[in-house]
mmCIF file of C-alpha atoms in Angstrom:
data_model
loop_
_atom_site.group_PDB
_atom_site.id
_atom_site.type_symbol
_atom_site.label_atom_id
_atom_site.label_comp_id
_atom_site.label_asym_id
_atom_site.label_seq_id
_atom_site.Cartn_x
_atom_site.Cartn_y
_atom_site.Cartn_z
ATOM 1 C CA MET A 1 5.661 -28.525 -16.026
ATOM 2 C CA LYS A 2 8.759 -30.670 -16.608
ATOM 3 C CA GLN A 3 10.044 -28.109 -19.086
ATOM 4 C CA LEU A 4 9.636 -25.289 -16.546
ATOM 5 C CA VAL A 5 11.489 -27.289 -13.912
ATOM 6 C CA LYS A 6 14.337 -27.962 -16.359
ATOM 7 C CA ILE A 7 14.542 -24.277 -17.274
ATOM 8 C CA GLY A 8 14.586 -23.230 -13.615
ATOM 9 C CA LEU A 9 17.218 -25.780 -12.689
ATOM 10 C CA GLY A 10 19.271 -24.799 -15.725
ATOM 11 C CA VAL A 11 19.244 -21.118 -14.779
ATOM 12 C CA PHE A 12 20.037 -22.002 -11.174
ATOM 13 C CA LEU A 13 23.013 -24.206 -12.114
ATOM 14 C CA LEU A 14 24.327 -21.712 -14.670
ATOM 15 C CA ILE A 15 24.283 -18.829 -12.202
ATOM 16 C CA GLY A 16 25.632 -21.020 -9.418
ATOM 17 C CA LEU A 17 28.565 -22.320 -11.464
ATOM 18 C CA GLY A 18 29.350 -18.825 -12.696
ATOM 19 C CA SER A 19 29.368 -17.439 -9.168
ATOM 20 C CA LEU A 20 31.558 -20.252 -7.876
ATOM 21 C CA THR A 21 34.002 -19.702 -10.755
ATOM 22 C CA VAL A 22 34.342 -16.006 -9.937
ATOM 23 C CA PHE A 23 34.632 -16.802 -6.235
ATOM 24 C CA ALA A 24 37.458 -19.229 -6.900
ATOM 25 C CA ALA A 25 39.259 -16.637 -9.009
ATOM 26 C CA VAL A 26 38.939 -13.953 -6.334
ATOM 27 C CA GLU A 27 40.103 -16.320 -3.637
ATOM 28 C CA SER A 28 43.190 -17.280 -5.617
ATOM 29 C CA ILE A 29 44.431 -13.688 -6.050
ATOM 30 C CA SER A 30 43.619 -12.405 -2.550
ATOM 31 C CA ASP A 31 46.475 -12.311 -0.070
ATOM 32 C CA GLU A 32 44.183 -12.042 2.933
ATOM 33 C CA GLY A 33 41.431 -14.373 1.753
ATOM 34 C CA ILE A 34 37.701 -13.790 1.668
ATOM 35 C CA GLU A 35 36.017 -12.249 4.676
ATOM 36 C CA GLY A 36 33.361 -14.647 5.911
ATOM 37 C CA ASP A 37 32.455 -18.015 4.533
ATOM 38 C CA ILE A 38 31.090 -18.752 1.067
ATOM 39 C CA PHE A 39 27.907 -20.033 2.712
ATOM 40 C CA GLY A 40 25.859 -17.649 4.821
ATOM 41 C CA LYS A 41 27.249 -14.829 6.959
ATOM 42 C CA LYS A 42 27.025 -11.192 5.975
ATOM 43 C CA SER A 43 29.435 -11.451 3.035
ATOM 44 C CA GLY A 44 28.252 -14.832 1.811
ATOM 45 C CA ILE A 45 27.908 -15.603 -1.884
ATOM 46 C CA ILE A 46 25.491 -18.515 -1.461
ATOM 47 C CA HIS A 47 22.481 -18.278 0.871
ATOM 48 C CA PRO A 48 20.368 -21.463 0.874
ATOM 49 C CA PHE A 49 16.993 -21.464 2.600
ATOM 50 C CA LEU A 50 14.183 -23.901 3.315
ATOM 51 C CA GLY A 51 10.610 -23.378 4.475
ATOM 52 C CA VAL A 52 8.233 -26.108 5.648
ATOM 53 C CA SER A 53 4.673 -25.370 6.750
ATOM 54 C CA GLY A 54 1.465 -27.181 7.562
ATOM 55 C CA THR A 55 -1.917 -25.446 7.229
ATOM 56 C CA TYR A 56 -5.459 -26.388 8.160
ATOM 57 C CA THR A 57 -8.136 -24.507 6.212
ATOM 58 C CA ASP A 58 -11.867 -24.584 6.888
ATOM 59 C CA ASN A 59 -12.703 -23.385 3.350
ATOM 60 C CA MET A 60 -10.183 -24.690 0.834
ATOM 61 C CA THR A 61 -11.741 -23.111 -2.277
ATOM 62 C CA ASN A 62 -13.001 -19.845 -0.704
ATOM 63 C CA ALA A 63 -16.549 -20.980 -1.450
ATOM 64 C CA ASN A 64 -19.725 -19.178 -0.420
ATOM 65 C CA GLU A 65 -21.474 -22.455 0.390
ATOM 66 C CA ASN A 66 -20.604 -26.144 0.667
ATOM 67 C CA GLU A 67 -17.266 -25.249 2.226
ATOM 68 C CA GLU A 68 -14.675 -28.012 2.269
ATOM 69 C CA SER A 69 -11.923 -28.228 4.862
ATOM 70 C CA ASP A 70 -8.529 -29.770 4.241
ATOM 71 C CA TYR A 71 -4.919 -29.844 5.402
ATOM 72 C CA TYR A 72 -2.028 -28.980 3.117
ATOM 73 C CA THR A 73 1.749 -28.926 3.399
ATOM 74 C CA ILE A 74 4.130 -26.567 1.628
ATOM 75 C CA ILE A 75 7.826 -27.317 1.149
ATOM 76 C CA SER A 76 9.736 -24.336 -0.213
ATOM 77 C CA PRO A 77 13.491 -24.763 -0.770
ATOM 78 C CA GLY A 78 15.599 -22.155 -2.466
ATOM 79 C CA VAL A 79 18.912 -20.432 -2.872
ATOM 80 C CA MET A 80 19.989 -16.827 -3.175
ATOM 81 C CA LEU A 81 23.290 -16.029 -4.888
ATOM 82 C CA ALA A 82 25.110 -12.714 -4.481
ATOM 83 C CA LEU A 83 28.139 -11.326 -6.258
ATOM 84 C CA PRO A 84 29.983 -9.729 -4.567
ATOM 85 C CA GLY A 85 28.966 -11.537 -1.395
ATOM 86 C CA THR A 86 26.361 -9.812 0.734
ATOM 87 C CA GLY A 87 23.698 -10.559 3.327
ATOM 88 C CA ALA A 88 20.621 -12.583 2.437
ATOM 89 C CA THR A 89 18.080 -10.496 0.527
ATOM 90 C CA ASP A 90 15.538 -10.887 -2.280
ATOM 91 C CA VAL A 91 14.635 -9.210 -5.549
ATOM 92 C CA SER A 92 12.161 -6.422 -4.751
ATOM 93 C CA MET A 93 9.443 -7.072 -7.345
ATOM 94 C CA SER A 94 5.897 -7.457 -6.033
ATOM 95 C CA SER A 95 3.857 -8.593 -9.037
ATOM 96 C CA ALA A 96 0.103 -8.823 -9.600
ATOM 97 C CA THR A 97 -1.634 -10.248 -12.673
ATOM 98 C CA GLY A 98 -4.196 -7.438 -12.813
ATOM 99 C CA ALA A 99 -1.764 -4.544 -12.376
ATOM 100 C CA PRO A 100 -0.869 -2.681 -15.584
ATOM 101 C CA GLY A 101 2.796 -3.450 -16.174
ATOM 102 C CA GLY A 102 2.608 -6.396 -13.778
ATOM 103 C CA LEU A 103 3.936 -4.628 -10.658
ATOM 104 C CA ALA A 104 1.721 -4.175 -7.607
ATOM 105 C CA GLN A 105 4.049 -1.474 -6.213
ATOM 106 C CA SER A 106 6.747 0.706 -7.711
ATOM 107 C CA ARG A 107 10.011 -1.181 -7.732
ATOM 108 C CA ARG A 108 12.862 -0.012 -5.513
ATOM 109 C CA SER A 109 16.387 -0.505 -6.817
ATOM 110 C CA LEU A 110 19.094 -2.126 -4.714
ATOM 111 C CA SER A 111 20.546 -0.008 -1.924
ATOM 112 C CA THR A 112 24.301 -0.411 -2.240
ATOM 113 C CA SER A 113 27.368 1.834 -2.423
ATOM 114 C CA ARG A 114 29.377 -0.807 -4.278
ATOM 115 C CA ARG A 115 30.435 -0.290 -7.883
ATOM 116 C CA PHE A 116 28.283 -3.252 -8.855
ATOM 117 C CA GLN A 117 26.031 -5.796 -7.160
ATOM 118 C CA GLY A 118 24.227 -8.824 -8.551
ATOM 119 C CA ILE A 119 21.773 -11.206 -6.907
ATOM 120 C CA ALA A 120 19.788 -14.192 -8.159
ATOM 121 C CA VAL A 121 17.077 -16.249 -6.462
ATOM 122 C CA TYR A 122 15.599 -19.633 -7.334
ATOM 123 C CA ASN A 123 12.623 -20.769 -5.248
ATOM 124 C CA PRO A 124 10.252 -23.639 -6.139
ATOM 125 C CA GLU A 125 7.281 -24.425 -3.913
ATOM 126 C CA PHE A 126 5.664 -27.830 -3.504
ATOM 127 C CA LYS A 127 2.087 -27.778 -2.230
ATOM 128 C CA LYS A 128 0.480 -31.081 -1.181
ATOM 129 C CA TYR A 129 -3.134 -31.547 -0.026
ATOM 130 C CA SER A 130 -4.186 -34.275 2.367
ATOM 131 C CA ASP A 131 -7.656 -35.096 0.945
ATOM 132 C CA ASN A 132 -7.504 -33.390 -2.465
ATOM 133 C CA SER A 133 -4.313 -34.675 -4.036
ATOM 134 C CA ASP A 134 -5.575 -33.737 -7.514
ATOM 135 C CA GLU A 135 -5.043 -30.097 -6.461
ATOM 136 C CA ASP A 136 -1.351 -30.597 -5.619
ATOM 137 C CA PHE A 137 0.754 -27.948 -7.311
ATOM 138 C CA THR A 138 4.401 -27.021 -7.824
ATOM 139 C CA SER A 139 5.193 -23.370 -8.438
ATOM 140 C CA GLN A 140 8.442 -21.951 -9.785
ATOM 141 C CA ARG A 141 10.142 -18.602 -9.253
ATOM 142 C CA VAL A 142 13.418 -17.384 -10.747
ATOM 143 C CA ALA A 143 14.502 -13.781 -10.187
ATOM 144 C CA GLY A 144 17.616 -11.710 -10.619
ATOM 145 C CA GLU A 145 18.843 -8.135 -10.251
ATOM 146 C CA PHE A 146 22.012 -6.316 -11.227
ATOM 147 C CA GLN A 147 23.102 -2.782 -10.382
ATOM 148 C CA TYR A 148 26.057 -0.785 -11.666
ATOM 149 C CA ASN A 149 27.071 2.522 -10.075
ATOM 150 C CA ALA A 150 29.412 4.664 -12.168
ATOM 151 C CA PRO A 151 31.629 7.295 -10.500
ATOM 152 C CA VAL A 152 30.022 10.087 -12.578
ATOM 153 C CA GLY A 153 26.707 9.827 -10.691
ATOM 154 C CA LEU A 154 25.089 7.293 -13.013
ATOM 155 C CA SER A 155 23.292 4.225 -11.627
ATOM 156 C CA ILE A 156 21.742 1.450 -13.720
ATOM 157 C CA ASP A 157 19.550 -1.204 -12.094
ATOM 158 C CA ILE A 158 17.988 -4.087 -14.051
ATOM 159 C CA ALA A 159 15.719 -6.755 -12.541
ATOM 160 C CA ALA A 160 13.702 -9.652 -13.941
ATOM 161 C CA LYS A 161 11.385 -12.314 -12.553
ATOM 162 C CA HIS A 162 9.789 -15.417 -14.027
ATOM 163 C CA GLN A 163 7.151 -17.406 -12.182
ATOM 164 C CA TYR A 164 4.703 -20.224 -12.707
ATOM 165 C CA ALA A 165 1.948 -19.921 -10.115
ATOM 166 C CA GLN A 166 -1.719 -20.137 -9.174
ATOM 167 C CA GLU A 167 -4.156 -17.389 -8.357
ATOM 168 C CA MET A 168 -6.032 -17.739 -5.100
ATOM 169 C CA TRP A 169 -9.234 -19.772 -5.130
ATOM 170 C CA ASN A 170 -12.416 -18.029 -6.316
ATOM 171 C CA GLU A 171 -10.601 -15.190 -8.079
ATOM 172 C CA THR A 172 -12.826 -15.806 -11.122
ATOM 173 C CA PRO A 173 -16.351 -16.657 -9.896
ATOM 174 C CA ASP A 174 -17.658 -17.714 -13.305
ATOM 175 C CA SER A 175 -15.235 -20.672 -13.291
ATOM 176 C CA ILE A 176 -14.670 -23.597 -10.937
ATOM 177 C CA ASP A 177 -11.064 -24.056 -12.102
ATOM 178 C CA HIS A 178 -8.063 -22.921 -10.109
ATOM 179 C CA ALA A 179 -6.377 -20.486 -12.529
ATOM 180 C CA LYS A 180 -2.746 -21.330 -13.312
ATOM 181 C CA TYR A 181 -0.518 -18.858 -15.105
ATOM 182 C CA GLN A 182 2.989 -18.041 -16.186
ATOM 183 C CA ASP A 183 4.273 -14.479 -16.148
ATOM 184 C CA ASN A 184 7.519 -12.632 -16.747
ATOM 185 C CA VAL A 185 8.420 -9.090 -15.759
ATOM 186 C CA THR A 186 11.575 -7.155 -16.634
ATOM 187 C CA SER A 187 12.316 -3.695 -15.288
ATOM 188 C CA ALA A 188 15.153 -1.192 -15.736
ATOM 189 C CA ILE A 189 15.806 1.972 -13.683
ATOM 190 C CA VAL A 190 18.454 4.557 -14.600
ATOM 191 C CA ASP A 191 19.403 7.407 -12.229
ATOM 192 C CA PHE A 192 21.674 10.312 -13.119
ATOM 193 C CA ALA A 193 22.747 12.990 -10.642
ATOM 194 C CA LEU A 194 22.893 16.447 -12.242
ATOM 195 C CA SER A 195 23.989 18.082 -8.971
ATOM 196 C CA PRO A 196 23.724 17.392 -5.224
ATOM 197 C CA LYS A 197 20.165 18.773 -5.374
ATOM 198 C CA PHE A 198 18.806 17.598 -8.739
ATOM 199 C CA SER A 199 18.707 14.233 -10.514
ATOM 200 C CA LEU A 200 16.859 12.505 -13.329
ATOM 201 C CA THR A 201 15.329 9.025 -13.306
ATOM 202 C CA ALA A 202 14.069 7.039 -16.277
ATOM 203 C CA GLY A 203 13.246 3.437 -17.005
ATOM 204 C CA GLY A 204 11.126 0.883 -18.750
ATOM 205 C CA SER A 205 9.390 -2.442 -18.190
ATOM 206 C CA TYR A 206 8.004 -5.397 -20.101
ATOM 207 C CA TYR A 207 5.403 -7.808 -18.735
ATOM 208 C CA THR A 208 3.897 -10.964 -20.246
ATOM 209 C CA LEU A 209 1.013 -12.993 -18.818
ATOM 210 C CA ALA A 210 -0.216 -16.363 -20.122
ATOM 211 C CA TYR A 211 -2.774 -18.659 -18.509
ATOM 212 C CA LYS A 212 -2.593 -22.432 -18.831
ATOM 213 C CA GLN A 213 -6.342 -23.110 -19.106
ATOM 214 C CA ASP A 214 -8.102 -22.156 -22.338
ATOM 215 C CA GLU A 215 -11.008 -20.563 -20.474
ATOM 216 C CA PHE A 216 -8.685 -17.856 -19.127
ATOM 217 C CA GLU A 217 -6.931 -17.071 -22.411
ATOM 218 C CA TYR A 218 -8.951 -13.883 -22.748
ATOM 219 C CA ARG A 219 -6.724 -12.461 -19.976
ATOM 220 C CA ASP A 220 -3.393 -13.184 -21.732
ATOM 221 C CA ARG A 221 -1.575 -9.960 -22.526
ATOM 222 C CA ASP A 222 1.725 -8.106 -23.015
ATOM 223 C CA ASP A 223 2.396 -4.777 -21.270
ATOM 224 C CA ARG A 224 5.152 -2.333 -22.198
ATOM 225 C CA GLY A 225 5.903 0.679 -20.072
ATOM 226 C CA PHE A 226 8.332 3.539 -19.616
ATOM 227 C CA PHE A 227 8.666 6.441 -17.194
ATOM 228 C CA GLY A 228 10.688 9.558 -16.513
ATOM 229 C CA ALA A 229 11.062 11.690 -13.383
ATOM 230 C CA VAL A 230 12.704 14.895 -12.192
ATOM 231 C CA ASN A 231 13.942 14.736 -8.595
ATOM 232 C CA PHE A 232 14.773 17.436 -6.065
ATOM 233 C CA HIS A 233 16.843 16.196 -3.112
ATOM 234 C CA ILE A 234 15.882 18.091 0.021
ATOM 235 C CA GLN A 235 18.336 15.849 1.914
ATOM 236 C CA PRO A 236 20.996 13.403 0.651
ATOM 237 C CA LYS A 237 18.614 10.439 0.975
ATOM 238 C CA THR A 238 15.234 12.184 0.699
ATOM 239 C CA LYS A 239 13.814 13.468 -2.568
ATOM 240 C CA LEU A 240 10.702 15.066 -3.985
ATOM 241 C CA PHE A 241 9.796 13.951 -7.496
ATOM 242 C CA CYS A 242 7.480 14.629 -10.407
ATOM 243 C CA GLN A 243 6.978 11.589 -12.640
ATOM 244 C CA TYR A 244 5.313 10.618 -15.922
ATOM 245 C CA ASP A 245 4.412 6.979 -16.697
ATOM 246 C CA ARG A 246 2.983 5.345 -19.796
ATOM 247 C CA ILE A 247 1.929 1.691 -20.050
ATOM 248 C CA ASP A 248 0.673 0.117 -23.287
ATOM 249 C CA ILE A 249 -1.571 -2.896 -22.597
ATOM 250 C CA ARG A 250 -2.011 -5.347 -25.462
ATOM 251 C CA TYR A 251 -4.185 -8.481 -25.267
ATOM 252 C CA ASP A 252 -3.113 -11.635 -27.103
ATOM 253 C CA ASN A 253 -6.556 -13.136 -27.689
ATOM 254 C CA ASP A 254 -8.501 -11.864 -30.722
ATOM 255 C CA ALA A 255 -11.692 -11.803 -28.661
ATOM 256 C CA SER A 256 -10.053 -9.337 -26.235
ATOM 257 C CA GLU A 257 -8.506 -6.946 -28.753
ATOM 258 C CA ASP A 258 -11.156 -4.325 -28.010
ATOM 259 C CA GLN A 259 -9.646 -4.104 -24.514
ATOM 260 C CA ASP A 260 -6.269 -2.853 -25.784
ATOM 261 C CA ASN A 261 -5.509 0.435 -24.066
ATOM 262 C CA ALA A 262 -2.830 2.768 -22.770
ATOM 263 C CA GLU A 263 -2.509 4.384 -19.354
ATOM 264 C CA ASP A 264 -0.837 7.769 -18.922
ATOM 265 C CA THR A 265 -0.063 8.892 -15.377
ATOM 266 C CA VAL A 266 1.374 12.089 -13.921
ATOM 267 C CA SER A 267 2.254 11.998 -10.226
ATOM 268 C CA VAL A 268 4.188 13.826 -7.529
ATOM 269 C CA GLY A 269 5.595 12.364 -4.352
ATOM 270 C CA VAL A 270 8.390 11.892 -1.855
ATOM 271 C CA ASP A 271 10.892 9.043 -1.568
ATOM 272 C CA TRP A 272 13.233 8.487 1.340
ATOM 273 C CA ARG A 273 15.766 5.918 2.426
ATOM 274 C CA ILE A 274 17.339 7.531 5.483
ATOM 275 C CA THR A 275 18.699 4.251 6.873
ATOM 276 C CA SER A 276 17.850 0.577 6.617
ATOM 277 C CA LYS A 277 15.514 1.256 9.559
ATOM 278 C CA SER A 278 13.419 3.902 7.794
ATOM 279 C CA PHE A 279 12.509 4.013 4.115
ATOM 280 C CA GLY A 280 9.419 4.613 2.044
ATOM 281 C CA ARG A 281 7.667 6.195 -0.906
ATOM 282 C CA CYS A 282 4.417 8.175 -1.144
ATOM 283 C CA SER A 283 2.872 9.549 -4.315
ATOM 284 C CA VAL A 284 -0.421 10.865 -5.666
ATOM 285 C CA GLY A 285 -1.391 11.578 -9.245
ATOM 286 C CA PHE A 286 -3.863 11.385 -12.081
ATOM 287 C CA VAL A 287 -4.247 8.487 -14.529
ATOM 288 C CA ASP A 288 -5.963 8.501 -17.918
ATOM 289 C CA LYS A 289 -7.013 5.193 -19.522
ATOM 290 C CA ASP A 290 -7.338 5.519 -23.323
ATOM 291 C CA TYR A 291 -8.869 2.609 -25.296
ATOM 292 C CA ASP A 292 -7.853 1.905 -28.885
ATOM 293 C CA ASP A 293 -11.474 1.022 -29.672
ATOM 294 C CA SER A 294 -13.300 4.280 -30.338
ATOM 295 C CA ASP A 295 -16.582 2.693 -29.215
ATOM 296 C CA LYS A 296 -15.268 2.404 -25.660
ATOM 297 C CA ASP A 297 -15.295 5.353 -23.291
ATOM 298 C CA ASP A 298 -11.937 6.535 -21.986
ATOM 299 C CA GLU A 299 -11.607 6.648 -18.214
ATOM 300 C CA SER A 300 -9.675 8.757 -15.731
ATOM 301 C CA THR A 301 -9.260 8.952 -11.958
ATOM 302 C CA TRP A 302 -6.778 9.906 -9.290
ATOM 303 C CA ASN A 303 -4.285 7.308 -8.163
ATOM 304 C CA GLY A 304 -1.814 6.948 -5.351
ATOM 305 C CA GLU A 305 0.755 4.740 -3.701
ATOM 306 C CA VAL A 306 2.247 4.373 -0.220
ATOM 307 C CA SER A 307 5.025 2.002 0.780
ATOM 308 C CA LEU A 308 6.916 2.506 4.012
ATOM 309 C CA SER A 309 8.818 0.684 6.739
ATOM 310 C CA HIS A 310 10.033 2.163 9.997
ATOM 311 C CA MET A 311 11.718 0.716 13.081
ATOM 312 C CA PHE A 312 10.680 2.783 16.091
ATOM 313 C CA THR A 313 13.030 0.833 18.350
ATOM 314 C CA THR A 314 15.301 -2.162 17.925
ATOM 315 C CA ARG A 315 12.297 -4.323 18.817
ATOM 316 C CA THR A 316 9.374 -2.523 17.171
ATOM 317 C CA MET A 317 8.728 -2.201 13.442
ATOM 318 C CA VAL A 318 5.725 -0.938 11.460
ATOM 319 C CA THR A 319 5.085 -1.363 7.719
ATOM 320 C CA ALA A 320 2.322 0.083 5.561
ATOM 321 C CA THR A 321 1.346 -0.159 1.906
ATOM 322 C CA ALA A 322 -1.530 1.391 -0.027
ATOM 323 C CA VAL A 323 -2.448 1.676 -3.677
ATOM 324 C CA ARG A 324 -5.276 3.122 -5.746
ATOM 325 C CA GLY A 325 -5.645 2.777 -9.494
ATOM 326 C CA TYR A 326 -6.998 0.758 -12.397
ATOM 327 C CA TYR A 327 -6.514 -3.015 -12.677
ATOM 328 C CA GLU A 328 -7.203 -5.150 -15.734
ATOM 329 C CA SER A 329 -10.345 -7.193 -15.114
ATOM 330 C CA ASN A 330 -10.535 -10.881 -14.178
ATOM 331 C CA LEU A 331 -14.159 -10.968 -15.360
ATOM 332 C CA ALA A 332 -14.929 -11.538 -19.043
ATOM 333 C CA SER A 333 -17.910 -9.171 -18.778
ATOM 334 C CA SER A 334 -15.819 -6.264 -17.459
ATOM 335 C CA ASP A 335 -12.906 -4.317 -18.967
ATOM 336 C CA PHE A 336 -11.256 -3.126 -15.746
ATOM 337 C CA TYR A 337 -11.858 -2.374 -12.087
ATOM 338 C CA THR A 338 -10.812 0.405 -9.748
ATOM 339 C CA THR A 339 -8.941 -0.960 -6.763
ATOM 340 C CA ASN A 340 -8.221 0.573 -3.345
ATOM 341 C CA ARG A 341 -5.862 -1.460 -1.176
ATOM 342 C CA VAL A 342 -4.409 -0.812 2.278
ATOM 343 C CA SER A 343 -2.188 -3.081 4.361
ATOM 344 C CA LEU A 344 -0.671 -2.508 7.808
ATOM 345 C CA GLY A 345 1.938 -4.659 9.498
ATOM 346 C CA TYR A 346 3.298 -4.619 13.035
ATOM 347 C CA THR A 347 6.187 -6.624 14.517
ATOM 348 C CA GLN A 348 7.158 -6.655 18.192
ATOM 349 C CA ALA A 349 10.172 -8.510 19.562
ATOM 350 C CA PHE A 350 9.867 -9.420 23.253
ATOM 351 C CA THR A 351 13.315 -10.972 23.533
ATOM 352 C CA HIS A 352 16.071 -11.774 21.047
ATOM 353 C CA LYS A 353 14.276 -15.044 20.302
ATOM 354 C CA LEU A 354 10.560 -14.432 20.873
ATOM 355 C CA PHE A 355 8.418 -12.115 18.744
ATOM 356 C CA ALA A 356 4.865 -11.484 17.548
ATOM 357 C CA ASN A 357 3.524 -9.880 14.409
ATOM 358 C CA MET A 358 0.217 -8.885 12.884
ATOM 359 C CA MET A 359 -1.096 -7.926 9.449
ATOM 360 C CA LEU A 360 -4.375 -6.207 8.666
ATOM 361 C CA SER A 361 -5.483 -5.452 5.104
ATOM 362 C CA TYR A 362 -8.516 -4.092 3.278
ATOM 363 C CA GLN A 363 -9.251 -4.265 -0.448
ATOM 364 C CA ASN A 364 -12.086 -2.668 -2.407
ATOM 365 C CA ASP A 365 -12.611 -3.569 -6.085
ATOM 366 C CA ASP A 366 -15.264 -1.759 -8.141
ATOM 367 C CA TYR A 367 -15.855 -3.317 -11.593
ATOM 368 C CA ASP A 368 -16.630 -1.455 -14.793
ATOM 369 C CA ASN A 369 -19.639 -2.403 -16.998
ATOM 370 C CA VAL A 370 -21.179 -4.635 -14.306
ATOM 371 C CA SER A 371 -22.749 -3.982 -10.916
ATOM 372 C CA VAL A 372 -20.080 -5.780 -8.890
ATOM 373 C CA GLU A 373 -18.138 -4.359 -5.970
ATOM 374 C CA ASN A 374 -16.059 -6.437 -3.559
ATOM 375 C CA ASP A 375 -14.816 -5.628 -0.067
ATOM 376 C CA THR A 376 -12.197 -8.006 1.337
ATOM 377 C CA TRP A 377 -10.757 -7.929 4.848
ATOM 378 C CA THR A 378 -7.795 -10.005 6.002
ATOM 379 C CA PHE A 379 -6.443 -10.284 9.536
ATOM 380 C CA SER A 380 -3.374 -12.387 10.315
ATOM 381 C CA PRO A 381 -1.716 -12.419 13.756
ATOM 382 C CA GLY A 382 1.118 -14.756 14.681
ATOM 383 C CA VAL A 383 3.856 -15.552 17.189
ATOM 384 C CA GLY A 384 7.366 -16.713 16.400
ATOM 385 C CA PHE A 385 10.411 -18.176 18.083
ATOM 386 C CA SER A 386 13.986 -18.131 16.782
ATOM 387 C CA PRO A 387 16.143 -20.517 18.807
ATOM 388 C CA TYR A 388 19.035 -19.828 16.451
ATOM 389 C CA ARG A 389 19.935 -16.941 14.146
ATOM 390 C CA TRP A 390 19.176 -19.085 11.096
ATOM 391 C CA LEU A 391 16.028 -20.863 12.328
ATOM 392 C CA THR A 392 12.501 -19.485 12.922
ATOM 393 C CA CYS A 393 9.312 -21.243 14.046
ATOM 394 C CA ARG A 394 5.969 -19.455 13.659
ATOM 395 C CA LEU A 395 2.332 -20.144 14.525
ATOM 396 C CA SER A 396 -0.266 -17.974 12.778
ATOM 397 C CA TRP A 397 -3.970 -17.543 12.072
ATOM 398 C CA ASN A 398 -5.296 -16.010 8.871
ATOM 399 C CA HIS A 399 -8.903 -14.826 8.652
ATOM 400 C CA SER A 400 -10.287 -13.586 5.313
ATOM 401 C CA ASP A 401 -13.775 -12.280 4.651
ATOM 402 C CA ARG A 402 -15.186 -11.008 1.348
ATOM 403 C CA ASP A 403 -18.488 -9.186 0.877
ATOM 404 C CA SER A 404 -19.629 -8.918 -2.753
ATOM 405 C CA ASP A 405 -22.572 -7.868 -4.910
ATOM 406 C CA GLN A 406 -22.066 -11.210 -6.650
ATOM 407 C CA GLU A 407 -23.084 -13.888 -4.178
ATOM 408 C CA ASP A 408 -20.797 -16.595 -5.568
ATOM 409 C CA TRP A 409 -17.826 -14.355 -4.866
ATOM 410 C CA GLU A 410 -18.473 -14.061 -1.118
ATOM 411 C CA TYR A 411 -16.594 -16.215 1.368
ATOM 412 C CA THR A 412 -15.206 -16.486 4.874
ATOM 413 C CA THR A 413 -12.044 -18.537 5.363
ATOM 414 C CA ASN A 414 -9.858 -19.356 8.354
ATOM 415 C CA GLU A 415 -6.417 -20.899 8.099
ATOM 416 C CA TYR A 416 -4.116 -22.053 10.906
ATOM 417 C CA THR A 417 -0.446 -22.499 10.019
ATOM 418 C CA LEU A 418 2.652 -23.849 11.737
ATOM 419 C CA SER A 419 5.826 -23.055 9.821
ATOM 420 C CA LEU A 420 9.552 -23.680 10.131
ATOM 421 C CA THR A 421 12.063 -21.599 8.159
ATOM 422 C CA ALA A 422 15.821 -22.032 7.918
ATOM 423 C CA SER A 423 17.897 -19.353 6.185
ATOM 424 C CA PHE A 424 21.666 -19.148 5.960
#
């Protein structure tokens, strides 16, 4: 743990000092100075943030019986660095330990017209329990992204993320431990415009996953992937595409070598980014899962992905995500599971300071080799108040319910959270 903290702080300080050095150089040669302040504002280089929340849970471990309630506090400081200076943002990489390649959704590259743009984020999280201090945990997240746009129609976008984290309670029902892991994901996307109507996209990724407890070592693995796509632009910021993906999944543990496999996917879809108020991606395709072990049956199914965000008015926004495909199993007795996930979000601003939002999600996981199928529903409404542009208070309720063929995996949990977030 101490080594991870040192690494994170080292990366943070290195990037920070480098950014400040460049900033000083730019400031010294500019006759008109830098627009905006170095801290915050739309052209800021350094964007610090801090989140503090308190949560009461009536089922701390997502148990089916003998539920235990507790109160926990999360303190989450962080800083985002941008060069050149830009508004506060984050690296768009939604990871999942079970997803082949490590990404829960296809990664979107930065949206910028600048020749180059770089961002870096460091964000630790300190979680403290009131009655179960032995479960206190500190997570780490370091992420960065860099994009270069050449005048010949070539764009190169590279992103990476390292994190030390926990899975949610009761993710592995045959263990009472809270699984802790370290993962790293690196992704590159290259776009080249052949003409105003046609372009090519290609890229690759590398994902590593390592659990801290020996009992979860059978899940340690390295994934390597690449993809290529042909795009037809029906409008300047809307394209149809046909894409091929391949991901090689290699397990580190000798006992799991028979689970080594490769996924080949062909898909078609549409991607749009009309404005910052409306963007999304929808695709559908076919995936083939080919095991190296000839004794295992190869699998195939259709897959799909939806990710969209749209502001209907200046005060109303809707988001939606959906995914279907194969996930690597978190059960030792199963090789993989087919997952279907849907999430809907709604945000309504009543005034410039008062708003409400809601999230509803459904997840179905059907496991191979065993008779286990899970259905999980989550509903999370909340209200928020922003007395200042940089400060937000929010009160929320999160209700989760899982129905499973494996009784130990079932649970119902309610959490009530009061949070305070400052972002500059």
